[in-house]
Coordinates of N, CA and C in Angstrom, one line a residue:
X6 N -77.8 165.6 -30.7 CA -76.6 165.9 -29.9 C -76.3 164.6 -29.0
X7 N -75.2 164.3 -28.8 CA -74.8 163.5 -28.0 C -74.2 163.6 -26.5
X8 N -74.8 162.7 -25.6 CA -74.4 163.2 -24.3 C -73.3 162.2 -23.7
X9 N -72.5 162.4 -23.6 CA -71.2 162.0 -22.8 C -71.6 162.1 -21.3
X10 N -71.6 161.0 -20.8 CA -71.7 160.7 -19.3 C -70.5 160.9 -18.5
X11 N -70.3 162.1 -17.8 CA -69.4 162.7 -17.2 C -69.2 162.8 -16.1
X12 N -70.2 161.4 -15.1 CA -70.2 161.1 -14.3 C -68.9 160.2 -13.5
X13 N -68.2 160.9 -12.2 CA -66.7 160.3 -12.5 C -66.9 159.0 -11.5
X14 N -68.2 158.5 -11.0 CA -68.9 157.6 -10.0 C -69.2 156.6 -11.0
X15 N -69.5 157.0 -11.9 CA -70.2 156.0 -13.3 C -68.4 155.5 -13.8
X16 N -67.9 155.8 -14.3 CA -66.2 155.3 -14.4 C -65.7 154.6 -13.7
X17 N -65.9 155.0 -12.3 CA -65.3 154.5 -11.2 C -66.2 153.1 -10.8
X18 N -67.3 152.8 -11.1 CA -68.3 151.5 -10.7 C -67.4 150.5 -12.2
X19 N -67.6 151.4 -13.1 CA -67.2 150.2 -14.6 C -66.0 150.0 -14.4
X20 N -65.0 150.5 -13.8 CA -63.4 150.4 -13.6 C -63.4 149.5 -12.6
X21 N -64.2 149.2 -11.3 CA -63.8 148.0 -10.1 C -64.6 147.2 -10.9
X22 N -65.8 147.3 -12.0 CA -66.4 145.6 -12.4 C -65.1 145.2 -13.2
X23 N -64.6 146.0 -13.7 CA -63.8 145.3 -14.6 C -62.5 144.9 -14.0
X24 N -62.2 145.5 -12.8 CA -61.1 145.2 -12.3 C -61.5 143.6 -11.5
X25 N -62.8 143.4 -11.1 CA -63.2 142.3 -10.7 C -63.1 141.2 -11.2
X26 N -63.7 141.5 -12.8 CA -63.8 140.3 -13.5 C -62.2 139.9 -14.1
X27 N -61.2 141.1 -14.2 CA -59.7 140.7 -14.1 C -59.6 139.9 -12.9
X28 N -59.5 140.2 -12.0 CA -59.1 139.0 -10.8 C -60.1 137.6 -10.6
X29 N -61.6 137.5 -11.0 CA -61.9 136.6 -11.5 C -61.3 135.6 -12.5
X30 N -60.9 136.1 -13.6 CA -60.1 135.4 -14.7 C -59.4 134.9 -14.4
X31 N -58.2 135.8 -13.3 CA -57.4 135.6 -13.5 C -56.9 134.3 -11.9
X32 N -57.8 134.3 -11.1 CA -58.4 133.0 -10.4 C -58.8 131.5 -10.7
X33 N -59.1 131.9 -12.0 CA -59.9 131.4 -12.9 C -58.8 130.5 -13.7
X34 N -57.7 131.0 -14.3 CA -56.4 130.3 -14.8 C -55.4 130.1 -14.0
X35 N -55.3 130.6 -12.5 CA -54.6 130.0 -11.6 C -55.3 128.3 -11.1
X36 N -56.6 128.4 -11.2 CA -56.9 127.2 -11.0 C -56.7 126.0 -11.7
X37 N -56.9 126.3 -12.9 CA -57.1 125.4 -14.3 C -55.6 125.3 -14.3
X38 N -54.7 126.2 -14.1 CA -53.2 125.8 -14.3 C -53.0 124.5 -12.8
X39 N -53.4 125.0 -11.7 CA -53.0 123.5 -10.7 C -53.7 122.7 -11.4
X40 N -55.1 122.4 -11.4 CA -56.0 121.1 -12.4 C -54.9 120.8 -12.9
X41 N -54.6 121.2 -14.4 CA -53.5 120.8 -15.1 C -52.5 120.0 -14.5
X42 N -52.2 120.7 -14.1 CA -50.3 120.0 -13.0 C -50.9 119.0 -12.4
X43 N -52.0 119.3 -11.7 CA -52.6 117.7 -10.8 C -53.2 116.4 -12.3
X44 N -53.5 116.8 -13.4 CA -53.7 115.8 -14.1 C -52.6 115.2 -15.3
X45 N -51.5 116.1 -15.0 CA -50.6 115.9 -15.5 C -49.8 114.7 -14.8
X46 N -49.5 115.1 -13.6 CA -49.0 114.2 -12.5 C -49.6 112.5 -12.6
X47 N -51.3 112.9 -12.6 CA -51.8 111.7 -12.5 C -51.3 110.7 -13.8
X48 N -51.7 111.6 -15.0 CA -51.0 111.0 -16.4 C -49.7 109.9 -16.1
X49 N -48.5 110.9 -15.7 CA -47.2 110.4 -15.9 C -47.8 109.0 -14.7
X50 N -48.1 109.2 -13.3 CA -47.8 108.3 -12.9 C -49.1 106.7 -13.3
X51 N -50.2 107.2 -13.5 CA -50.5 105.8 -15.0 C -49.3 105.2 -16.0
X52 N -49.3 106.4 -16.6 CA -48.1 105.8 -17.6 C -47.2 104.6 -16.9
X53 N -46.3 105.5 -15.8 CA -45.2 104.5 -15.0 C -46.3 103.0 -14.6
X54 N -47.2 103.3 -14.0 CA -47.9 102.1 -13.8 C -48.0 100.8 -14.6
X55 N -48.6 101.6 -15.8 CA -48.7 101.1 -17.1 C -47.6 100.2 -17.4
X56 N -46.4 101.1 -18.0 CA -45.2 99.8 -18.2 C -44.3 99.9 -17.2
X57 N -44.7 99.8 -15.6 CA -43.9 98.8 -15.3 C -45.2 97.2 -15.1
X58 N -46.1 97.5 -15.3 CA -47.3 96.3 -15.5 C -46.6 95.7 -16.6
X59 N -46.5 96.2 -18.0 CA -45.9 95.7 -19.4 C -44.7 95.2 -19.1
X60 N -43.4 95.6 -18.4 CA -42.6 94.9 -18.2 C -42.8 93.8 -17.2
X61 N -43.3 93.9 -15.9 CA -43.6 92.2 -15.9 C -44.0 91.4 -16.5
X62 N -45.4 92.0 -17.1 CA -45.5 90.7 -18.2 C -44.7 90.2 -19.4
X63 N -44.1 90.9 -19.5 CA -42.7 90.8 -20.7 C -42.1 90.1 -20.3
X64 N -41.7 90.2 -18.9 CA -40.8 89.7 -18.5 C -40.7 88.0 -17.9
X65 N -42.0 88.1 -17.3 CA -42.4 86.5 -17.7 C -42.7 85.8 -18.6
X66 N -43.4 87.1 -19.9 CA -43.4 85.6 -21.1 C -41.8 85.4 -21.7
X67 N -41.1 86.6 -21.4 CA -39.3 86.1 -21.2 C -39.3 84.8 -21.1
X68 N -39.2 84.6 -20.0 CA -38.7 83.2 -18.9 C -39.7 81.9 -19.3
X69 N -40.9 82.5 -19.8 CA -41.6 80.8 -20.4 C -41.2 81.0 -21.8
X70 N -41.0 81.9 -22.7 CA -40.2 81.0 -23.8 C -39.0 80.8 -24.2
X71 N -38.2 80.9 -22.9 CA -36.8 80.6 -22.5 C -36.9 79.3 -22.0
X72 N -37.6 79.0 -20.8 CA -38.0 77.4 -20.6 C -38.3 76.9 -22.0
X73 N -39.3 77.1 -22.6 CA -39.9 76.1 -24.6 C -38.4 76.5 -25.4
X74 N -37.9 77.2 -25.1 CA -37.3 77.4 -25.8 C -35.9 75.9 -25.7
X75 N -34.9 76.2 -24.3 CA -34.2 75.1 -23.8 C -35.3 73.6 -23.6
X76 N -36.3 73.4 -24.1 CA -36.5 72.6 -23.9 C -36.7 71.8 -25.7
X77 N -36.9 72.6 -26.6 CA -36.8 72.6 -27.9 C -35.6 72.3 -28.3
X78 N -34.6 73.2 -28.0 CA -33.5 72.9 -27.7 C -32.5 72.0 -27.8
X79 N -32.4 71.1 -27.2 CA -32.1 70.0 -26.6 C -31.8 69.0 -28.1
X80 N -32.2 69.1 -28.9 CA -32.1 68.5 -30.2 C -31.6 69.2 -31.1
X81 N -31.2 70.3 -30.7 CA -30.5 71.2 -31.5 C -31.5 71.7 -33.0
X82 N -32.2 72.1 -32.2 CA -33.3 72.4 -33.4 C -33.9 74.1 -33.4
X83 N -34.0 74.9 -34.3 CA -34.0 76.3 -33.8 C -35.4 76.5 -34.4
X84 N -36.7 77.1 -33.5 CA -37.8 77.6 -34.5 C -37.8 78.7 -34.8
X85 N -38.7 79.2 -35.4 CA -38.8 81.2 -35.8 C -41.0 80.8 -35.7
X86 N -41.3 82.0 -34.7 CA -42.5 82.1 -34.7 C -43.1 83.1 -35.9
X87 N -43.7 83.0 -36.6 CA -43.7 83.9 -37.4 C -44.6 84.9 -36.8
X88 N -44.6 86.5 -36.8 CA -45.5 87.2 -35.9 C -46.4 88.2 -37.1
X89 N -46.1 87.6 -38.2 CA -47.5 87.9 -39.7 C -48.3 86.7 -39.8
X90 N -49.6 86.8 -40.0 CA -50.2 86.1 -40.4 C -50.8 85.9 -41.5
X91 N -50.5 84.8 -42.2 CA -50.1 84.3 -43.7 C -50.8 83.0 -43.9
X92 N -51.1 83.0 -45.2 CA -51.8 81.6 -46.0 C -50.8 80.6 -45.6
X93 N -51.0 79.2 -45.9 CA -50.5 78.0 -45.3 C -48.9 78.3 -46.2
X94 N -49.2 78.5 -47.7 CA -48.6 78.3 -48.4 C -47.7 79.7 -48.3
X95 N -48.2 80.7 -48.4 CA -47.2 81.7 -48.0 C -46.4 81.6 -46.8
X96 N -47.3 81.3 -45.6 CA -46.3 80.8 -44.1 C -44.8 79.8 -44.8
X97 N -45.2 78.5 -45.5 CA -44.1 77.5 -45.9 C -43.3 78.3 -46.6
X98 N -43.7 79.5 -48.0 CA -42.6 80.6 -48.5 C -42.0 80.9 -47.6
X99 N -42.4 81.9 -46.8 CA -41.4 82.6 -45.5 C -40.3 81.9 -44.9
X100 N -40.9 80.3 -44.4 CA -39.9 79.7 -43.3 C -38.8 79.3 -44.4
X101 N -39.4 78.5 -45.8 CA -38.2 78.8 -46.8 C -37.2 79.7 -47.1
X102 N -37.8 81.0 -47.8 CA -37.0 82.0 -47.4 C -36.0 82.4 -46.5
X103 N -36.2 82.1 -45.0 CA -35.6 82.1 -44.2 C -34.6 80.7 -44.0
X104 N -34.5 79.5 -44.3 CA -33.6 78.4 -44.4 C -34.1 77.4 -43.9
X105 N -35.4 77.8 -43.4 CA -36.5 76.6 -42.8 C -37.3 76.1 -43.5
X106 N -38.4 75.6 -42.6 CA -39.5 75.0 -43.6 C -40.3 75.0 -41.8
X107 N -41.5 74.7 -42.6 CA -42.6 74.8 -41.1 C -42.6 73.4 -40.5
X108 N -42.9 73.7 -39.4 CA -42.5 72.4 -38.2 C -43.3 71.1 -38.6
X109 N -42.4 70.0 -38.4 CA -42.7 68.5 -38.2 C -43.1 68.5 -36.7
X110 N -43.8 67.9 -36.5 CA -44.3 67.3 -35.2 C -44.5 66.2 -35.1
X111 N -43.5 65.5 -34.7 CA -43.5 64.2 -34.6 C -43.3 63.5 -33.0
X112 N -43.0 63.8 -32.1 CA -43.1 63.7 -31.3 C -44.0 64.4 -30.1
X113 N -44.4 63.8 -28.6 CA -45.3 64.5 -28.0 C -44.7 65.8 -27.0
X114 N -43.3 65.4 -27.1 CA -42.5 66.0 -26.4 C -42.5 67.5 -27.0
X115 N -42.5 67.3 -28.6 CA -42.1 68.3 -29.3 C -44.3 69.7 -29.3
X116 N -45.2 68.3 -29.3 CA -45.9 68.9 -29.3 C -46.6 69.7 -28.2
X117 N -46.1 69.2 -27.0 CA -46.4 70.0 -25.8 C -46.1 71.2 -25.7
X118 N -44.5 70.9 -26.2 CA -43.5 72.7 -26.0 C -44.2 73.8 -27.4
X119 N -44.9 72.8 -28.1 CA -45.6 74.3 -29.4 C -46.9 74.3 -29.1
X120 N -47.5 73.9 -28.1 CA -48.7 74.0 -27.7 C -49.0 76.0 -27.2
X121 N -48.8 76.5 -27.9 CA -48.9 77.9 -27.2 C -50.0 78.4 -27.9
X122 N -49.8 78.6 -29.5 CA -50.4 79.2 -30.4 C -51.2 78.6 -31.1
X123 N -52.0 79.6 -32.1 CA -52.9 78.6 -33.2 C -52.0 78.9 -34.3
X124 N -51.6 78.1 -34.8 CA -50.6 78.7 -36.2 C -50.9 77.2 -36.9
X125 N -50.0 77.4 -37.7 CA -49.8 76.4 -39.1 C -48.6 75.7 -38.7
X126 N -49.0 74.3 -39.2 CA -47.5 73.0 -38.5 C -47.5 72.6 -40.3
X127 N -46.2 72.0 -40.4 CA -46.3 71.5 -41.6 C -46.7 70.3 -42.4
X128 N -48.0 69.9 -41.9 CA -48.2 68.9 -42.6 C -50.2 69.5 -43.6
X129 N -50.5 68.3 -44.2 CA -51.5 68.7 -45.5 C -51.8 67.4 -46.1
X130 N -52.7 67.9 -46.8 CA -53.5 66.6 -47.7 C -53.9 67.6 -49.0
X131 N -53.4 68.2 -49.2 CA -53.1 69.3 -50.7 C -52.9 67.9 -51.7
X132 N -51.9 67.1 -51.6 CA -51.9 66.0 -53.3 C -52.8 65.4 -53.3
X133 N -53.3 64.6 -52.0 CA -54.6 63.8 -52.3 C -55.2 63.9 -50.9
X134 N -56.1 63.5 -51.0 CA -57.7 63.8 -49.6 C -57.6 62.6 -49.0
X135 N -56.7 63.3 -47.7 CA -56.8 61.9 -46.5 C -55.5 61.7 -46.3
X136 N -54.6 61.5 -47.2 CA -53.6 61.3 -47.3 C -52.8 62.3 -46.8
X137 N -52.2 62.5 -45.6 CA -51.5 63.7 -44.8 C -50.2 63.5 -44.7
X138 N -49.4 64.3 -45.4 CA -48.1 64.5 -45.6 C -47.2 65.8 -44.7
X139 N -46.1 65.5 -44.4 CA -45.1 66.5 -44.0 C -44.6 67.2 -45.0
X140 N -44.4 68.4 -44.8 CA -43.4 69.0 -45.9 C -42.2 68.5 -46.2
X141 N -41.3 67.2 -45.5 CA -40.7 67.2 -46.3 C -41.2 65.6 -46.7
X142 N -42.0 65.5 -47.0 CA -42.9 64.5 -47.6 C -42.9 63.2 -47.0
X143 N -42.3 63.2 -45.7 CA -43.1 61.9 -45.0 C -44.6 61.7 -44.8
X144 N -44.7 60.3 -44.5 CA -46.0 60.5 -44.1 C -46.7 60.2 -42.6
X145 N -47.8 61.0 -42.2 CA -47.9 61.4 -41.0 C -47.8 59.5 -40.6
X146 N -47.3 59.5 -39.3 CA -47.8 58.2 -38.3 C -48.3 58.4 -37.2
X147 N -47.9 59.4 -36.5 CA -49.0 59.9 -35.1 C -49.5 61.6 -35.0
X148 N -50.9 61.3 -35.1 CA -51.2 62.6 -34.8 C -51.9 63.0 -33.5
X149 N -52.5 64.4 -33.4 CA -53.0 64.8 -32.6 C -54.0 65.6 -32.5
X150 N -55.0 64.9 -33.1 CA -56.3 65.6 -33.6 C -57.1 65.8 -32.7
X151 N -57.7 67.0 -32.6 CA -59.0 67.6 -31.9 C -60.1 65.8 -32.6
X152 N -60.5 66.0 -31.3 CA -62.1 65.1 -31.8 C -62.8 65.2 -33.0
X153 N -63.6 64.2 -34.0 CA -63.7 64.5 -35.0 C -62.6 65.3 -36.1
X154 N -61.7 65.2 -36.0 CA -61.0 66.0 -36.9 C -59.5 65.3 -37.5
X155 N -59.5 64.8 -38.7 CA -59.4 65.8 -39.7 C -61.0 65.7 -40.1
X156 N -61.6 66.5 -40.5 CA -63.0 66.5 -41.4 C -63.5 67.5 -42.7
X157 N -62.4 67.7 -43.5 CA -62.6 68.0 -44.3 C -63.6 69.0 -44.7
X158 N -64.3 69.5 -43.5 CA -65.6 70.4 -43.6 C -65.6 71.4 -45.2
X159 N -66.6 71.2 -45.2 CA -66.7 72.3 -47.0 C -66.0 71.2 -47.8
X160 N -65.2 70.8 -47.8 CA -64.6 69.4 -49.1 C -62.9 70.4 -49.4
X161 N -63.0 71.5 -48.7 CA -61.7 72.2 -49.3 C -60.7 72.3 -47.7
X162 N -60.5 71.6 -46.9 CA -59.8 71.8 -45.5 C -58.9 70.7 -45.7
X163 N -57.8 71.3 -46.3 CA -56.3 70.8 -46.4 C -55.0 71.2 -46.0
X164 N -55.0 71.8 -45.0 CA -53.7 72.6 -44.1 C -54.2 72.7 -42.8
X165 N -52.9 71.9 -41.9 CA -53.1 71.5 -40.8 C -52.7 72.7 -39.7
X166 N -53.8 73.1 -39.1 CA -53.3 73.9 -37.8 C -52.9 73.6 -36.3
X167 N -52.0 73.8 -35.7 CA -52.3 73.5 -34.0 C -53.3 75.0 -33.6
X168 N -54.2 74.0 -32.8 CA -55.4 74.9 -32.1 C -55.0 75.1 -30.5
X169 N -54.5 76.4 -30.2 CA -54.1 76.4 -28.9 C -55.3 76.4 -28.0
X170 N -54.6 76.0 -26.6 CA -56.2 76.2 -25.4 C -57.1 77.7 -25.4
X171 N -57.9 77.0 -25.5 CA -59.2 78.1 -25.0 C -60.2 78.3 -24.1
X172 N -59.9 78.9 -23.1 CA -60.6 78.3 -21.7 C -62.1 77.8 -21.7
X173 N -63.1 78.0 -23.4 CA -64.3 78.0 -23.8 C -64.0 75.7 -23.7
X174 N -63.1 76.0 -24.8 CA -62.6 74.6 -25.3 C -62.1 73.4 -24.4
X175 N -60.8 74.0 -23.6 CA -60.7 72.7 -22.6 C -59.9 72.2 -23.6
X176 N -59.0 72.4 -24.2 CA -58.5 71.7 -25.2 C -56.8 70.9 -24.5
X177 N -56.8 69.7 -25.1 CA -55.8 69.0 -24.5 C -54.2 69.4 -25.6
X178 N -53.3 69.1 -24.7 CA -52.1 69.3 -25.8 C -51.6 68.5 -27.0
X179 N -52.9 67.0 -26.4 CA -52.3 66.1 -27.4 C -53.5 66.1 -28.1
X180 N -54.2 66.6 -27.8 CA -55.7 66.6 -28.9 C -55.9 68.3 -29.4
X181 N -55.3 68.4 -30.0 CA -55.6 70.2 -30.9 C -55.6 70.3 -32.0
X182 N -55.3 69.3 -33.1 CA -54.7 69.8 -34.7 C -56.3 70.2 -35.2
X183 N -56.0 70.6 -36.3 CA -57.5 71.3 -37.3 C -57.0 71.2 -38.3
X184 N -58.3 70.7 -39.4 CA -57.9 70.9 -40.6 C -58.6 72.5 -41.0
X185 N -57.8 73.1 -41.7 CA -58.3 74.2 -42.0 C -58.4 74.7 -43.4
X186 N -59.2 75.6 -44.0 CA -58.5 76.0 -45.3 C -57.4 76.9 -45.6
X187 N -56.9 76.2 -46.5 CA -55.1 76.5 -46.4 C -55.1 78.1 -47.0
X188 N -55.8 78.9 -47.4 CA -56.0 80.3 -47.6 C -55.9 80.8 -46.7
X189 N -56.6 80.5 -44.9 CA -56.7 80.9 -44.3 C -55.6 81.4 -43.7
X190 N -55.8 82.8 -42.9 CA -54.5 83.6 -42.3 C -54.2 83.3 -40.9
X191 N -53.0 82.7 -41.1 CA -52.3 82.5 -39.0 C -51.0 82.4 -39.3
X192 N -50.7 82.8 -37.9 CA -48.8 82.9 -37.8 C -48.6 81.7 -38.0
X193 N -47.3 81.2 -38.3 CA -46.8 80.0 -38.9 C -45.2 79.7 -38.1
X194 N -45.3 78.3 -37.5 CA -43.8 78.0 -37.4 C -43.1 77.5 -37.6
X195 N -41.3 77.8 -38.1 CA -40.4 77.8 -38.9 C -39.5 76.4 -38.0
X196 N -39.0 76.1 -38.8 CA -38.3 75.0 -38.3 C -37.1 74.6 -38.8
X197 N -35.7 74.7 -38.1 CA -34.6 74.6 -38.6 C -33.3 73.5 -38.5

């Protein structure tokens, strides 16, 4: 036989635990709902932190490649940075494609203001070894080689890079070119 506890003190003890542990809970998701709101808050205002930080720096590198830019300029000359990074030979496809070809650097004036990046300039010793040509087939008369360099390291370094500063390096603006192998992947710039 079964006995049913018909005690109305026994009901009444299980009825306030449970009514307890309802207002515990429910204490319990009033809390975690402020948490929330307060980490929500914190979120958004990171965020706003965040990019208005991103917009000044945007906003400065604005205004310095607006100075390289008017100072490129001035010869009526238009670059395109490329922002893929491409083989020597594919970088020259691209600026082609687009109505360019990759930069001459022939003056120091011109090499100061492309001193920014490490990319690909248009010149090579692709026909013969030593022999450094422009793409549009002049031949080099002033360079601006890193120390030791051009050096052909491995026997296959035939595509010329500008090597931008690296605070490791110390690198000068009129001493950075590299020879590199022309497989190798870096942005490339266009020259119009």
């Amino acid at each position: 036989t079964l006995m049913l506890n018909t005690n109305p003190s026994s009901y009444k003890n299980t009825v306030e635990e449970f009514n307890q542990t309802i207002n515990s809970l429910q204490d319990n998701y009033t809390d975690l709902m402020i948490e929330k709101h307060q980490l929500q808050n914190n979120f958004n205002s990171l965020s706003q932190k965040n990019l208005e930080t991103r917009v000044k720096d945007l906003t400065a590198e604005k205004k310095q490649l607006q100075r390289d830019f008017d100072i490129l300029n001035k010869k009526g000359t238009v670059f395109l940075f490329m922002s893929t990074e491409l083989s020597w030979s594919d970088s020259r496809k691209y600026c082609r494609d687009h109505g360019a070809d990759l930069v001459i650097i022939n003056t120091e004036e011109k090499q100061v203001s492309l001193f920014k990046e490490r990319v690909w300039i248009g010149l090579s010793d692709r026909e013969q070894e030593g022999n450094m040509k422009w793409v549009d087939n002049s031949t080099l008369k002033q360079g601006f080689w890193l120390k030791d360099e051009p050096n052909n390291s491995g026997g296959n370094e035939d595509c010329i890079e500008l090597n931008y500063y690296r605070e490791k390096m110390k690198l000068s603006p009129l001493n950075n070119w590299n020879d590199m192998q022309c497989s190798e992947k870096k942005r490339g710039i266009c020259e119009k």
